[in-house]
Each structure stands twice: as C-alpha cells, then as structure tokens.
XYZ file of C-alpha atoms in Angstrom:
204
model
C -26.908 30.829 -10.850
C -30.321 32.333 -11.666
C -32.286 29.486 -10.119
C -33.018 27.739 -13.444
C -31.830 24.281 -14.451
C -29.272 23.833 -17.245
C -30.806 22.904 -20.590
C -29.375 19.377 -20.643
C -30.639 18.644 -17.131
C -33.989 20.256 -17.942
C -34.407 17.956 -20.934
C -33.559 14.920 -18.792
C -35.982 16.040 -16.095
C -38.805 16.490 -18.594
C -38.044 13.156 -20.228
C -40.603 10.455 -19.625
C -37.772 8.150 -18.486
C -36.984 10.451 -15.534
C -39.705 8.887 -13.402
C -38.748 7.410 -10.009
C -39.275 3.687 -9.611
C -38.706 1.095 -6.894
C -35.831 -1.387 -7.177
C -33.841 -3.816 -5.027
C -30.063 -3.793 -4.505
C -28.693 -7.217 -5.448
C -24.954 -6.523 -5.374
C -22.167 -4.084 -6.161
C -19.978 -3.404 -9.176
C -16.965 -1.070 -8.838
C -18.470 0.322 -5.598
C -21.714 1.064 -7.433
C -24.963 -0.579 -6.323
C -26.461 -3.054 -8.776
C -30.244 -2.769 -8.719
C -32.903 -5.190 -9.934
C -35.903 -3.627 -11.673
C -38.327 -4.781 -14.357
C -36.705 -8.232 -14.423
C -33.263 -6.834 -15.293
C -30.200 -5.598 -13.417
C -27.917 -2.606 -13.923
C -25.305 -0.645 -11.989
C -26.468 2.708 -10.643
C -24.914 5.823 -9.158
C -25.777 7.041 -5.685
C -27.316 10.498 -5.658
C -25.579 13.122 -3.526
C -28.768 13.464 -1.462
C -28.722 9.721 -0.600
C -26.649 9.877 2.602
C -27.349 6.261 3.597
C -24.983 3.901 1.810
C -26.914 1.166 -0.020
C -26.568 -2.451 1.065
C -27.688 -5.713 -0.456
C -31.427 -6.430 -0.216
C -32.203 -2.735 0.255
C -35.420 -1.514 -1.324
C -34.496 1.766 -3.015
C -36.072 4.580 -4.957
C -34.230 5.054 -8.257
C -34.527 7.163 -11.379
C -33.141 7.018 -14.906
C -31.695 10.202 -16.410
C -30.631 9.558 -19.964
C -28.404 6.483 -19.891
C -27.550 6.742 -16.166
C -29.360 5.277 -13.185
C -29.349 6.980 -9.787
C -30.385 5.688 -6.366
C -32.286 8.536 -4.723
C -33.155 7.051 -1.333
C -33.262 3.870 0.725
C -36.896 2.968 1.323
C -36.525 -0.217 3.360
C -33.679 -2.256 4.810
C -33.452 -5.543 6.730
C -33.265 -4.725 10.440
C -30.102 -6.782 11.017
C -28.073 -4.761 8.494
C -25.854 -1.975 9.839
C -26.175 1.548 8.441
C -23.368 3.787 7.157
C -23.791 7.485 6.393
C -21.634 9.283 3.820
C -21.854 11.880 1.065
C -20.879 10.461 -2.346
C -18.150 12.449 -4.068
C -17.337 14.598 -1.009
C -13.895 14.650 0.646
C -15.228 16.073 3.919
C -18.528 16.545 5.727
C -19.404 19.407 8.079
C -22.347 19.350 10.484
C -23.366 22.911 11.367
C -26.078 23.353 13.979
C -26.443 25.371 17.212
C -27.001 22.131 19.156
C -25.943 18.608 18.186
C -26.723 15.631 20.453
C -25.500 12.043 20.082
C -27.278 9.437 22.207
C -26.260 5.782 22.116
C -25.231 2.840 24.274
C -21.755 2.611 22.713
C -19.812 5.323 20.865
C -16.672 4.487 18.868
C -14.386 6.974 17.121
C -11.641 5.579 14.873
C -9.333 8.121 13.225
C -5.650 8.603 12.445
C -5.806 12.108 13.952
C -8.449 13.650 16.221
C -8.650 17.347 17.128
C -11.177 18.761 19.599
C -11.492 22.511 20.163
C -13.878 23.925 22.736
C -14.071 27.022 24.911
C -15.390 24.887 27.776
C -15.126 21.085 27.816
C -16.550 18.709 30.417
C -16.245 14.935 30.676
C -18.280 13.092 33.305
C -18.426 9.358 33.852
C -18.021 6.605 36.407
C -14.833 5.309 34.788
C -12.398 7.182 32.539
C -9.400 5.381 31.032
C -6.625 6.783 28.843
C -4.018 4.543 27.203
C -1.229 6.126 25.153
C 2.489 5.817 24.519
C 2.836 9.491 25.454
C 0.418 11.788 27.292
C 1.086 15.547 27.473
C -0.958 17.929 29.634
C -0.261 21.672 29.368
C -2.212 24.152 31.504
C -1.737 27.406 33.404
C -3.448 25.896 36.445
C -3.764 22.176 37.103
C -5.963 21.013 39.970
C -6.588 17.450 41.107
C -9.018 16.308 43.757
C -9.599 12.691 44.776
C -10.393 10.557 47.812
C -7.566 8.175 46.920
C -4.660 8.736 44.544
C -2.175 6.098 43.400
C 0.812 6.616 41.125
C 3.293 4.043 39.817
C 6.275 4.637 37.539
C 9.615 2.988 36.836
C 11.337 6.383 36.837
C 9.892 9.719 37.990
C 11.334 13.226 37.702
C 9.770 16.500 38.815
C 11.060 20.070 38.606
C 9.512 23.013 40.466
C 10.939 26.440 39.603
C 9.298 28.269 42.501
C 8.270 27.086 45.954
C 6.731 23.694 46.664
C 4.554 23.128 49.709
C 3.339 19.747 50.925
C 0.784 19.490 53.734
C -0.311 16.126 55.088
C -1.613 14.525 58.263
C 1.312 12.100 58.115
C 4.191 12.165 55.629
C 6.385 9.119 55.102
C 9.390 8.835 52.781
C 10.845 5.377 52.203
C 13.662 4.271 49.895
C 15.071 0.774 49.396
C 18.701 1.902 49.083
C 19.461 5.587 49.670
C 17.571 8.787 50.451
C 19.421 11.991 49.618
C 18.431 15.558 50.450
C 20.544 18.537 49.392
C 19.947 22.215 50.105
C 21.791 25.422 50.911
C 20.058 25.537 54.287
C 18.223 22.652 55.949
C 15.886 23.353 58.844
C 14.281 20.645 60.967
C 11.621 21.900 63.364
C 9.611 19.583 65.601
C 7.135 20.337 68.352
C 8.196 17.338 70.446
C 10.958 14.921 69.489
C 13.546 14.596 66.731
C 14.838 11.044 66.424
C 17.566 9.720 64.168
C 18.116 5.954 64.273
C 20.797 4.014 62.434
C 23.740 1.657 62.825
C 26.089 4.532 62.016
C 25.332 8.233 62.223
C 27.922 10.558 60.684
C 27.696 14.324 60.890
C 30.211 16.768 59.484
C-alpha cells in the first residue's frame, strides 16, 4: 500500500453522490438496517468504523457510494434503548491498551469458554460465590485465612504424601458410627489425663 486509494474507490469518493446525509433507521432486512431518507427507504450496510450496532429510531449518518448505502455513525438514539458494540465482518476483536478500566454497577460475562491469563491477579469483594459442577484448584502453595470456616460434603477424601500437622486450641473428632485410626506406631501423649470411656474396651 502506497497510501493512495484504489481507482474505483477514488471515483466513488469524488462522486457527488458520496456526500454524507442524515437518515433514520426504521427497521432491518437480512440483518441490514433499513434507513429512511428523502421520503424513501432502503437497506444499508454498516461501515466497519461504526462500532455501535444500529437500532430502530436511531438517527444515523449515512453515505451512498455507487449503488450501496453505508451507515457511518449513530448520531442520536432514544435513551431507553440498549447499546451493543461490535465490528461488522470481524470474527474477533482485540482491545490493546496499557490500561483498560471497566466501571459499572453490574457486569455480566456470558461465554461458552472463558480464559484469563495474568501474572498477578487479585479479586476483592464483600461476597464471592462460585457455582460449578467441578472446581479444580492447582497451586504450588495454597493458603487460606478466615475468621470462620465451614465445609460440608457428602463424601470427602484427602491424601497427604508428606507430614500433616494440625494445631488447634481444642480438637474434637465425632463420628456417628465408627472412628478408625491405623498407623505403624501410635503415640498418645497427654500432660494430665488420658481417659477412654465405653461400654466395652478391647485391647490386643
């Protein structure tokens, strides 16, 4: 590209018809906005630079190039109409900027697959909820700190390859039916008393 326009586009640009005009979107035909201008209607294309998807009753800036009409921009829209951003004809959109900020009262993300990659990630909030059929957490070091921690499961299984240490002010183990402990060596050390209560006590 030498910075000059192709001849066919240059001729369309220099044509007297290639003058922007104001129109109103009155409907859609095959996903193309139908605009009303000069007491007539026609379907138009959306220019690649028009990131805001047209909606009915939008006041738009349009242009005719040859036999085609293009919507260049949305000039005015009823306040109660939602806005959707997209790039016509593009399969993907990339936002590249050193700093991107999103500020809103409610943020919704709806996707079949979501991937987040970050060197450092932080999530802060008063309430954080995660609902999933399966939740996997893989880390070299996992730390949890809380004033109160509650866990409920129908079945729980835990495997520790090395040593496991539990320190608590009071430690209580309670089972409805049976409590089993197996080890090569079992040591019970108490500073004061060791008590074993039961209807039957069997040793050996």
